[in-house]
């Protein structure tokens, strides 16, 4: 250890600035240049496009979306009807704050009660049903043309192809939750300024004339 410290001290103090010699430059010199990040990305995308990887990626995304749309997530908190129920849903809203038009004019004053049916109609009766249930689909066929089908289960694209008319799906159960529907199949029709909702039990309808 003693000899090591002596050697270190000699190396550290033996040379002064006057002893430092410029040995010159050896080897080739290259300019330091940072590549444009945008160009790097464009080059990478161009290579991916040429190799077909971008198209493959697009196809995979499209396939995932198609599968998800054709097999939507099952709605929780809703079940087949075990006991029929009929009730009213009032869509009237109370304005929580003044609502102004873009030009500043007052549209609705805070506290005002607003009902959408003052300005529009529901149109067709809505029919919520299970698209995976052959029994419910067969039963619902007698209401073709006078109802708009909204699935709570099933594959909407497949049902639409078989039935030959537009089929909708209650994504995430937003409509059924908003209206308070807990069982299916269920009809929703307009009665004046409110909605009449009727949850139907099919085995109680066997042999009876179909009615909404």
C-alpha positions as a Python dict, from the first residue, in 0.01 Angstrom:
ca = {
    (1, 'X'): (0, 0, 0),
    (2, 'X'): (288, 240, 87),
    (3, 'X'): (454, 187, -251),
    (4, 'X'): (121, 239, -430),
    (5, 'X'): (67, 581, -267),
    (6, 'X'): (423, 684, -360),
    (7, 'X'): (366, 591, -725),
    (8, 'X'): (31, 776, -736),
    (9, 'X'): (184, 1091, -584),
    (10, 'X'): (470, 1080, -833),
    (11, 'X'): (233, 1044, -1129),
    (12, 'X'): (7, 1323, -1002),
    (13, 'X'): (277, 1579, -927),
    (14, 'X'): (557, 1498, -1165),
    (15, 'X'): (403, 1658, -1473),
    (16, 'X'): (325, 2028, -1514),
    (17, 'X'): (140, 2216, -1793),
    (18, 'X'): (476, 2275, -1958),
    (19, 'X'): (521, 1901, -1994),
    (20, 'X'): (193, 1858, -2186),
    (21, 'X'): (262, 1808, -2558),
    (22, 'X'): (14, 1842, -2846),
    (23, 'X'): (49, 1515, -3029),
    (24, 'X'): (-161, 1630, -3323),
    (25, 'X'): (-462, 1463, -3488),
    (26, 'X'): (-458, 1107, -3609),
    (27, 'X'): (-724, 933, -3821),
    (28, 'X'): (-1017, 1059, -4030),
    (29, 'X'): (-1247, 1334, -3900),
    (30, 'X'): (-1626, 1309, -3932),
    (31, 'X'): (-1885, 1585, -3895),
    (32, 'X'): (-2122, 1531, -3601),
    (33, 'X'): (-2468, 1551, -3753),
    (34, 'X'): (-2799, 1467, -3583),
    (35, 'X'): (-3048, 1296, -3814),
    (36, 'X'): (-3388, 1465, -3845),
    (37, 'X'): (-3633, 1266, -3628),
    (38, 'X'): (-3918, 1333, -3870),
    (39, 'X'): (-3718, 1188, -4156),
    (40, 'X'): (-3627, 885, -3942),
    (41, 'X'): (-3996, 818, -3881),
    (42, 'X'): (-4086, 866, -4247),
    (43, 'X'): (-3810, 628, -4354),
    (44, 'X'): (-3929, 370, -4104),
    (45, 'X'): (-4288, 401, -4223),
    (46, 'X'): (-4175, 372, -4584),
    (47, 'X'): (-3989, 48, -4507),
    (48, 'X'): (-4293, -90, -4320),
    (49, 'X'): (-4517, 1, -4612),
    (50, 'X'): (-4288, -166, -4863),
    (51, 'X'): (-4273, -483, -4654),
    (52, 'X'): (-4652, -492, -4617),
    (53, 'X'): (-4640, -472, -4237),
    (54, 'X'): (-4861, -160, -4224),
    (55, 'X'): (-5135, -327, -4427),
    (56, 'X'): (-5115, -636, -4206),
    (57, 'X'): (-5146, -416, -3898),
    (58, 'X'): (-5452, -240, -4042),
    (59, 'X'): (-5613, -574, -4119),
    (60, 'X'): (-5554, -698, -3765),
    (61, 'X'): (-5711, -383, -3618),
    (62, 'X'): (-6009, -410, -3854),
    (63, 'X'): (-6060, -774, -3759),
    (64, 'X'): (-6049, -695, -3386),
    (65, 'X'): (-6304, -414, -3434),
    (66, 'X'): (-6529, -640, -3642),
    (67, 'X'): (-6524, -916, -3382),
    (68, 'X'): (-6591, -670, -3101),
    (69, 'X'): (-6882, -511, -3287),
    (70, 'X'): (-7034, -846, -3380),
    (71, 'X'): (-6996, -982, -3026),
    (72, 'X'): (-7055, -684, -2795),
    (73, 'X'): (-7003, -712, -2423),
    (74, 'X'): (-7298, -873, -2241),
    (75, 'X'): (-7503, -622, -2044),
    (76, 'X'): (-7492, -679, -1669),
    (77, 'X'): (-7792, -634, -1440),
    (78, 'X'): (-8055, -744, -1692),
    (79, 'X'): (-8216, -1088, -1726),
    (80, 'X'): (-8497, -1275, -1903),
    (81, 'X'): (-8840, -1173, -1776),
    (82, 'X'): (-8968, -1388, -1489),
    (83, 'X'): (-9256, -1158, -1390),
    (84, 'X'): (-9416, -911, -1627),
    (85, 'X'): (-9388, -545, -1542),
    (86, 'X'): (-9526, -226, -1695),
    (87, 'X'): (-9420, 123, -1590),
    (88, 'X'): (-9380, 482, -1707),
    (89, 'X'): (-9058, 670, -1778),
    (90, 'X'): (-9074, 1048, -1780),
    (91, 'X'): (-8788, 1199, -1984),
    (92, 'X'): (-8849, 1550, -1850),
    (93, 'X'): (-8528, 1725, -1741),
    (94, 'X'): (-8480, 2022, -1509),
    (95, 'X'): (-8227, 2270, -1648),
    (96, 'X'): (-7947, 2312, -1393),
    (97, 'X'): (-7810, 2636, -1536),
    (98, 'X'): (-7896, 2890, -1805),
    (99, 'X'): (-7840, 2757, -2155),
    (100, 'X'): (-7755, 3014, -2420),
    (101, 'X'): (-7740, 2994, -2798),
    (102, 'X'): (-7407, 3071, -2972),
    (103, 'X'): (-7528, 3428, -3038),
    (104, 'X'): (-7588, 3479, -2666),
    (105, 'X'): (-7968, 3454, -2667),
    (106, 'X'): (-8121, 3256, -2379),
    (107, 'X'): (-8252, 2916, -2485),
    (108, 'X'): (-8351, 2766, -2149),
    (109, 'X'): (-8349, 2937, -1812),
    (110, 'X'): (-8220, 2760, -1502),
    (111, 'X'): (-8497, 2562, -1332),
    (112, 'X'): (-8706, 2522, -1647),
    (113, 'X'): (-8856, 2176, -1711),
    (114, 'X'): (-8778, 2048, -2058),
    (115, 'X'): (-8933, 1743, -2226),
    (116, 'X'): (-8779, 1623, -2555),
    (117, 'X'): (-9122, 1511, -2674),
    (118, 'X'): (-9222, 1878, -2692),
    (119, 'X'): (-9008, 1891, -3007),
    (120, 'X'): (-8988, 1535, -3140),
    (121, 'X'): (-9151, 1191, -3140),
    (122, 'X'): (-9000, 850, -3066),
    (123, 'X'): (-9133, 710, -3392),
    (124, 'X'): (-9125, 330, -3394),
    (125, 'X'): (-9175, 130, -3077),
    (126, 'X'): (-8846, -9, -2944),
    (127, 'X'): (-8814, -383, -2879),
    (128, 'X'): (-8529, -499, -2655),
    (129, 'X'): (-8450, -869, -2690),
    (130, 'X'): (-8187, -1144, -2679),
    (131, 'X'): (-8049, -1205, -3027),
    (132, 'X'): (-7904, -1540, -2916),
    (133, 'X'): (-8249, -1670, -2817),
    (134, 'X'): (-8422, -1842, -3110),
    (135, 'X'): (-8747, -1829, -2917),
    (136, 'X'): (-8732, -1451, -2869),
    (137, 'X'): (-8621, -1382, -3226),
    (138, 'X'): (-8901, -1599, -3371),
    (139, 'X'): (-9156, -1430, -3144),
    (140, 'X'): (-9024, -1084, -3237),
    (141, 'X'): (-9063, -1153, -3611),
    (142, 'X'): (-9437, -1084, -3579),
    (143, 'X'): (-9347, -723, -3489),
    (144, 'X'): (-9130, -661, -3796),
    (145, 'X'): (-9190, -323, -3953),
    (146, 'X'): (-9359, -176, -3647),
    (147, 'X'): (-9071, -206, -3401),
    (148, 'X'): (-8702, -120, -3394),
    (149, 'X'): (-8498, -412, -3260),
    (150, 'X'): (-8231, -339, -2999),
    (151, 'X'): (-8034, -639, -2878),
    (152, 'X'): (-7919, -679, -2519),
    (153, 'X'): (-7737, -1003, -2610),
    (154, 'X'): (-7630, -1167, -2933),
    (155, 'X'): (-7453, -1086, -3257),
    (156, 'X'): (-7624, -788, -3425),
    (157, 'X'): (-7460, -833, -3769),
    (158, 'X'): (-7564, -1197, -3792),
    (159, 'X'): (-7921, -1126, -3679),
    (160, 'X'): (-7945, -834, -3924),
    (161, 'X'): (-7829, -1054, -4212),
    (162, 'X'): (-8090, -1321, -4131),
    (163, 'X'): (-8376, -1079, -4067),
    (164, 'X'): (-8307, -836, -4351),
    (165, 'X'): (-8363, -517, -4151),
    (166, 'X'): (-8146, -290, -3932),
    (167, 'X'): (-8053, -432, -3592),
    (168, 'X'): (-7910, -224, -3307),
    (169, 'X'): (-7729, -311, -2984),
    (170, 'X'): (-7753, -139, -2646),
    (171, 'X'): (-7380, -72, -2603),
    (172, 'X'): (-7276, -97, -2236),
    (173, 'X'): (-7646, -107, -2141),
    (174, 'X'): (-7674, 272, -2155),
    (175, 'X'): (-8034, 278, -2282),
    (176, 'X'): (-8171, 3, -2059),
    (177, 'X'): (-8005, 158, -1753),
    (178, 'X'): (-8137, 503, -1840),
    (179, 'X'): (-8492, 372, -1885),
    (180, 'X'): (-8479, 137, -1586),
    (181, 'X'): (-8531, -182, -1791),
    (182, 'X'): (-8433, -486, -1586),
    (183, 'X'): (-8584, -770, -1791),
    (184, 'X'): (-8617, -867, -2157),
    (185, 'X'): (-8786, -883, -2399),
    (186, 'X'): (-8928, -537, -2340),
    (187, 'X'): (-9129, -287, -2541),
    (188, 'X'): (-9077, 89, -2518),
    (189, 'X'): (-9341, 308, -2681),
    (190, 'X'): (-9439, 671, -2655),
    (191, 'X'): (-9755, 775, -2473),
    (192, 'X'): (-9793, 1148, -2504),
    (193, 'X'): (-9498, 1309, -2327),
    (194, 'X'): (-9380, 991, -2150),
    (195, 'X'): (-9263, 639, -2237),
    (196, 'X'): (-9457, 324, -2157),
    (197, 'X'): (-9220, 32, -2084),
    (198, 'X'): (-9348, -326, -2077),
    (199, 'X'): (-9128, -622, -1984),
    (200, 'X'): (-9280, -936, -2138),
    (201, 'X'): (-9276, -1297, -2019),
    (202, 'X'): (-9294, -1516, -2329),
    (203, 'X'): (-9434, -1837, -2179),
    (204, 'X'): (-9738, -1637, -2066),
    (205, 'X'): (-9795, -1526, -2426),
    (206, 'X'): (-9812, -1871, -2588),
    (207, 'X'): (-10133, -1905, -2785),
    (208, 'X'): (-10225, -1538, -2735),
    (209, 'X'): (-10243, -1280, -3008),
    (210, 'X'): (-9923, -1083, -3026),
    (211, 'X'): (-9965, -722, -2916),
    (212, 'X'): (-9738, -442, -2808),
}
